[in-house]
Every structure is written in C-alpha cells, then in structure tokens.
mmCIF file of C-alpha atoms in Angstrom:
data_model
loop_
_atom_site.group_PDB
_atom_site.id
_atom_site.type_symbol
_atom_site.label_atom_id
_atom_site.label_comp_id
_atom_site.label_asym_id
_atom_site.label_seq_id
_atom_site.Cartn_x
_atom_site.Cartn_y
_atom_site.Cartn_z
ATOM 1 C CA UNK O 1055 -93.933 139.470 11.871
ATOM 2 C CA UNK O 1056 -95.002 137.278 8.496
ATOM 3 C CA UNK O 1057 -98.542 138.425 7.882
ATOM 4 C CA UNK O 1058 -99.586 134.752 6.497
ATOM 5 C CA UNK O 1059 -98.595 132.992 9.141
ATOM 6 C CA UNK O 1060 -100.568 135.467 11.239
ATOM 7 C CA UNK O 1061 -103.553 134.820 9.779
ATOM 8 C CA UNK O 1062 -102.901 131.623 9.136
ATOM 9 C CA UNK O 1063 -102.587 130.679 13.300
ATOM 10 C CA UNK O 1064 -105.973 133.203 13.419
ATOM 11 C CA UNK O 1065 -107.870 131.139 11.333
ATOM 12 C CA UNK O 1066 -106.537 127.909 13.280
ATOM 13 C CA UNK O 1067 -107.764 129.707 16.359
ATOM 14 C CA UNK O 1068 -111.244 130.611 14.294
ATOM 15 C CA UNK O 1069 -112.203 127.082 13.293
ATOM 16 C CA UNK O 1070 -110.918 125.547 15.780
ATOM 17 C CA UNK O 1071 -114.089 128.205 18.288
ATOM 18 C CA UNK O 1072 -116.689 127.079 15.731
ATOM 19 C CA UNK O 1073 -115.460 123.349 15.568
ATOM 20 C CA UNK O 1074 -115.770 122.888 19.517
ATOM 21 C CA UNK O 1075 -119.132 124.919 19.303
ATOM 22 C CA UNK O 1076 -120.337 122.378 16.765
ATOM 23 C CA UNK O 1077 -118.867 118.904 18.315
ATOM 24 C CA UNK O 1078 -121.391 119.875 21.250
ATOM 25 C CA UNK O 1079 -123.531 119.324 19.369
ATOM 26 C CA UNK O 1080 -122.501 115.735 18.888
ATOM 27 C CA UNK O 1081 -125.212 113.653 20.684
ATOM 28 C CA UNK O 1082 -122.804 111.553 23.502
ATOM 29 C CA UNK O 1083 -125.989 108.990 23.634
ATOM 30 C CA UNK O 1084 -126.113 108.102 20.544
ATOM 31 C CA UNK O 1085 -122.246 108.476 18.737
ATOM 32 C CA UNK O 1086 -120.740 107.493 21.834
ATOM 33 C CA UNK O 1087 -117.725 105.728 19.895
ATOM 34 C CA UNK O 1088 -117.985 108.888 16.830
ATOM 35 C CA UNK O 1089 -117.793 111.403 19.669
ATOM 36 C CA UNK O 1090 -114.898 109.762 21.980
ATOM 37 C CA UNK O 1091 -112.900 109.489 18.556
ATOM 38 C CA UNK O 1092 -113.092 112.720 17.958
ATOM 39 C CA UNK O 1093 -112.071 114.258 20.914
ATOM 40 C CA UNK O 1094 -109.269 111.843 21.094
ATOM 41 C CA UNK O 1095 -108.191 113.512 17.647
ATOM 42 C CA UNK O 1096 -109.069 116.916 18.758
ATOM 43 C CA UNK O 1097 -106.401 116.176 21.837
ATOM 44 C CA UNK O 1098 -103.828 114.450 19.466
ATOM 45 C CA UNK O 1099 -104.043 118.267 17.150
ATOM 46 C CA UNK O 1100 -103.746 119.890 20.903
ATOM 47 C CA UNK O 1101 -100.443 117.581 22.536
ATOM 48 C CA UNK O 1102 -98.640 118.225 19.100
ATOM 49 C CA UNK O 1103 -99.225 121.532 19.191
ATOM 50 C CA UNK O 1104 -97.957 121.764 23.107
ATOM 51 C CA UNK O 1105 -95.083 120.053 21.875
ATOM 52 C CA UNK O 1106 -94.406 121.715 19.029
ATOM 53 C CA UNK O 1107 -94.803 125.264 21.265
ATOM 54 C CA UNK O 1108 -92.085 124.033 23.659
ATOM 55 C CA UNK O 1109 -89.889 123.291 20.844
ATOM 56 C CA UNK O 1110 -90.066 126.834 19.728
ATOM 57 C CA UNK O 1111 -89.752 128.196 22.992
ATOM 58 C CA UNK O 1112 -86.526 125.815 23.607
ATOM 59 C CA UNK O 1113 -88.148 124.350 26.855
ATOM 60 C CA UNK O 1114 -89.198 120.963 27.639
ATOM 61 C CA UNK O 1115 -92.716 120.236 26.630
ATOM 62 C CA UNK O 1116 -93.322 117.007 29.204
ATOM 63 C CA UNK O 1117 -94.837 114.945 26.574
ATOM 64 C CA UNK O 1118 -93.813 110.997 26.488
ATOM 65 C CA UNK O 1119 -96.111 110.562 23.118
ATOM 66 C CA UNK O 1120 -98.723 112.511 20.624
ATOM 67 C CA UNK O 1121 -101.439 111.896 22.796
ATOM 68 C CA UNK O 1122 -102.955 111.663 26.726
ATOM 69 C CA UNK O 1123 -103.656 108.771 28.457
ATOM 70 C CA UNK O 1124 -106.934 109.889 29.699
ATOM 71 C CA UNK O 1125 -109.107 111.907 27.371
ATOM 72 C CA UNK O 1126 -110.613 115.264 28.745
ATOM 73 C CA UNK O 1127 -113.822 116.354 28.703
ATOM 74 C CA UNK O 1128 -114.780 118.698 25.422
ATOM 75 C CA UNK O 1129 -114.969 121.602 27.693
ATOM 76 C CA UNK O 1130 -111.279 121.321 29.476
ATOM 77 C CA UNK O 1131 -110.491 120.499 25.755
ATOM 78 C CA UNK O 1132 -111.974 123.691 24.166
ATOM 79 C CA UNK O 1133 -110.635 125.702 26.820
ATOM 80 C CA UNK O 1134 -106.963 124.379 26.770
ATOM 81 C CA UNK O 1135 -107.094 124.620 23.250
ATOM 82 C CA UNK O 1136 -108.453 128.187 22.968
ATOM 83 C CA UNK O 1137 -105.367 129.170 25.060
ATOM 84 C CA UNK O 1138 -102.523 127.849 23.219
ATOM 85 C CA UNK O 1139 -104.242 129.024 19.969
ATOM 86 C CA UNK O 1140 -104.062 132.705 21.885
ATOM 87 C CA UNK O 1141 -100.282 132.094 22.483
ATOM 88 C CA UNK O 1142 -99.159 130.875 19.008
ATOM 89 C CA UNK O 1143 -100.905 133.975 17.374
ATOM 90 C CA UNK O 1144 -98.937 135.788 20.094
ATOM 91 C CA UNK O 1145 -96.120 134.086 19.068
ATOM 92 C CA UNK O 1146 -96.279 134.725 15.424
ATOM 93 C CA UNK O 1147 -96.993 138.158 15.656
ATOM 94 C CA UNK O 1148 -93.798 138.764 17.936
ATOM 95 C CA UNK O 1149 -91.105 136.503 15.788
ATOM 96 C CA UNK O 1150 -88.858 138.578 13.404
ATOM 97 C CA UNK O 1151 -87.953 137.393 9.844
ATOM 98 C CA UNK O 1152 -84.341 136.220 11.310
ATOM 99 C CA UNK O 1153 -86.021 134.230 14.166
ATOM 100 C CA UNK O 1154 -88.221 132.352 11.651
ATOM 101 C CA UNK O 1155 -85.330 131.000 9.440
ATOM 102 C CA UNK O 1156 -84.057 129.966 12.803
ATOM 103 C CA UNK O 1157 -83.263 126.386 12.618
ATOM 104 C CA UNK O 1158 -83.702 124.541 15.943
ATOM 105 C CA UNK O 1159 -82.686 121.384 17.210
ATOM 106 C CA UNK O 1160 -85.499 118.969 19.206
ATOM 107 C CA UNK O 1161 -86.494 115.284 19.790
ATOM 108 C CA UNK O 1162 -89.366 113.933 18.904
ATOM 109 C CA UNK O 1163 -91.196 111.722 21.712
ATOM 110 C CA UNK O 1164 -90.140 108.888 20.230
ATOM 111 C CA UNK O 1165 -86.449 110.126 20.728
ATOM 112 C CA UNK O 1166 -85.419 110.915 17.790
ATOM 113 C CA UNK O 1167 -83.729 113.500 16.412
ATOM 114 C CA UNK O 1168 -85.234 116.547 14.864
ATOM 115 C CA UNK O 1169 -83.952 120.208 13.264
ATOM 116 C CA UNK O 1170 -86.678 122.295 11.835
ATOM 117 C CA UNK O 1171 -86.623 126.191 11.408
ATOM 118 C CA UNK O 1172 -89.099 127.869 13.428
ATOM 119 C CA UNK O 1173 -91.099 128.517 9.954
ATOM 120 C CA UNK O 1174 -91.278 124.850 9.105
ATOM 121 C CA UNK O 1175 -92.558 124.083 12.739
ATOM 122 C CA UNK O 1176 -94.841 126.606 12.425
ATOM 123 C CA UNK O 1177 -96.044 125.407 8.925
ATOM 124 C CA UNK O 1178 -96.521 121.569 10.599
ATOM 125 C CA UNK O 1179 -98.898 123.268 13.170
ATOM 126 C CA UNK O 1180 -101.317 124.241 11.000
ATOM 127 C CA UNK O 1181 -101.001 121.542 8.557
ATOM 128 C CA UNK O 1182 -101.170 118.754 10.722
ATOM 129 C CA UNK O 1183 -104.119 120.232 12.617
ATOM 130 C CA UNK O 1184 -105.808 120.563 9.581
ATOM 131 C CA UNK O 1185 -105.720 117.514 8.237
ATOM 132 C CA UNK O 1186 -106.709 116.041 11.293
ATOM 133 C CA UNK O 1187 -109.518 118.493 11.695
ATOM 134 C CA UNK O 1188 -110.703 116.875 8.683
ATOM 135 C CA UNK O 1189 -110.875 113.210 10.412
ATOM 136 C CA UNK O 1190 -113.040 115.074 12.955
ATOM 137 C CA UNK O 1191 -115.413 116.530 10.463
ATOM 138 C CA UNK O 1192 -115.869 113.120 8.711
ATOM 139 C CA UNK O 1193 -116.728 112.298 12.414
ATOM 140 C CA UNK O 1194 -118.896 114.643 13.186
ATOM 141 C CA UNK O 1195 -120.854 114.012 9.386
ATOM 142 C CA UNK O 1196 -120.953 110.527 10.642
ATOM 143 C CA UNK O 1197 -123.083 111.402 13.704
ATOM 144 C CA UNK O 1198 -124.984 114.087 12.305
ATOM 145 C CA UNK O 1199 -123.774 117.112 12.974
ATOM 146 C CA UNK O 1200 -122.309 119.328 10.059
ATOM 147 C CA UNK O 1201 -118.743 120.317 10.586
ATOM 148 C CA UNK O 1202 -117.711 124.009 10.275
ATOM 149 C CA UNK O 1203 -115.886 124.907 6.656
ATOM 150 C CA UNK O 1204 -112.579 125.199 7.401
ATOM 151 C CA UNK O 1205 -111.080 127.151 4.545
ATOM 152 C CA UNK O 1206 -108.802 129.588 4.464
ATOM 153 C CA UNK O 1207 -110.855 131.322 1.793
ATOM 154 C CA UNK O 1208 -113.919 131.370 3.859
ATOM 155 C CA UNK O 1209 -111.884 132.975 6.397
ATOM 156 C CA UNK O 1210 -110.145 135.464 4.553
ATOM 157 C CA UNK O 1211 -113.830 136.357 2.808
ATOM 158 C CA UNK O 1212 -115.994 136.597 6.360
ATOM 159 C CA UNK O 1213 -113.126 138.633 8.612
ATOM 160 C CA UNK O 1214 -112.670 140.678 5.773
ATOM 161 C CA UNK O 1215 -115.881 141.133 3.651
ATOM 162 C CA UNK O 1216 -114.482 143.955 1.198
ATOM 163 C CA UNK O 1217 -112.306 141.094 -0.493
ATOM 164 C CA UNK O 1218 -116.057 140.401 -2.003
ATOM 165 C CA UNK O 1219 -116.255 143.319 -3.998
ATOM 166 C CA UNK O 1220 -114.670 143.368 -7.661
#
C-alpha cells in the first residue's frame, strides 16, 4: 500500500461528494448551457477514470472515446461516480510496492498505443480529474454557485485536525 496515493484517491472521492452536493445547487433554469457543460465534464473525469480502471485491472473497459454519447442525469452521475471512487481507494489500498512499478501495456480509444506503470496511471487519475474539476468550478462560479476547495491541504487539515496544532 503507498499511503499518498491512498489519500490522495480519498480526497478524489471527498471532493468529488461535496462537488456533486454543490452542482445541485446549480439552477437548471437559469445556467442551462453552464450546468449541461459541467456535467458533460464531470462524465469526461468519470469515462477516463472507467478506462483507466480497466487498464489496471487488464480487462477491456468498452469505451470507443473519453466521453458518452448521451449525458446522464447528475444523480446517475454522482452515484456512478461515488462507486468507482470506492473501488480505486480499494484498489490502492490492496496494490503492493512491486505491483505499482508494474508497467502495463493498453490502447488508448483512439488506438494507440500506450505503456504506463500502474503508479503513473494512477497519478493521471487524479491529475486529470483535477484539473478538470477546476473547469467545473469556473462553471459552477459562472452560475452562481461556489465550488467546493479542492485542496489537498484542506483535506489533509479537516480529516485530520491535529495537523493544526504547532
């Protein structure tokens, strides 16, 4: 088990609670376009990661691109979401230091070519959701509707207040 990358797929799964709890907020009457956009991106962050989990499991992931034809509801979203968060912390708690240098071989949905070690995969997860969590924010600023903080340090500070104290 690597302790970061533990707590770095817990915070994913974290932010990710509050930033569904807060894009309800998103009024659908009057940022119809803002809202849409964001769930699309919210999706995109949740095929990648699908893929990205089949790749480490060695098993086809069924994905033809980075995103879904039709976009789902917030709801089917945040629950989807919620349970491949559960499965990567899972996941990242069970791999060994051996099986994270692992390199693997894959193709990317546009068919080509790809060899990553399971730590590099792991590391696009949460980097590529976060940047794209940050398109959502801007989205959600956009329609009035503060976005979560999503910050490692916050994370760190609230799931473990005694880092507070000098």
């Amino acid at each position: 088990m690597d302790a970061l990358l533990t707590t770095l797929f817990e915070q994913k799964a974290s932010i990710n609670r509050e930033l569904f709890a807060e894009m309800a907020k998103v009024d659908a009457q009057l940022h119809p376009e803002r809202r849409h956009l964001a769930i699309r991106i919210l999706n995109h962050i949740h095929v990648v990661d699908q893929i990205f989990a089949g790749h480490l499991r060695g098993e086809p992931h069924g994905f033809t691109g980075t995103n879904t034809e039709a976009t789902p509801t917030l709801d089917v979203l945040r629950t989807a979401v919620e349970r491949v968060d559960a499965g990567y912390v899972d996941l990242v708690r069970s791999l060994k230091p051996e099986q994270l240098a692992e390199v693997l071989d894959f193709r990317f949905t546009d068919g080509d070519a790809g060899r990553m070690s399971r730590a590099e995969m792991l590391a696009h997860v949460i980097t590529h959701g976060a940047y794209h969590r940050g398109g959502v924010g801007m989205l959600m600023r956009q329609a009035d509707v503060p976005p979560p903080r999503d910050l490692l340090t916050r994370y760190l500070h609230t799931h473990e207040p005694e880092r507070r104290t000098a």
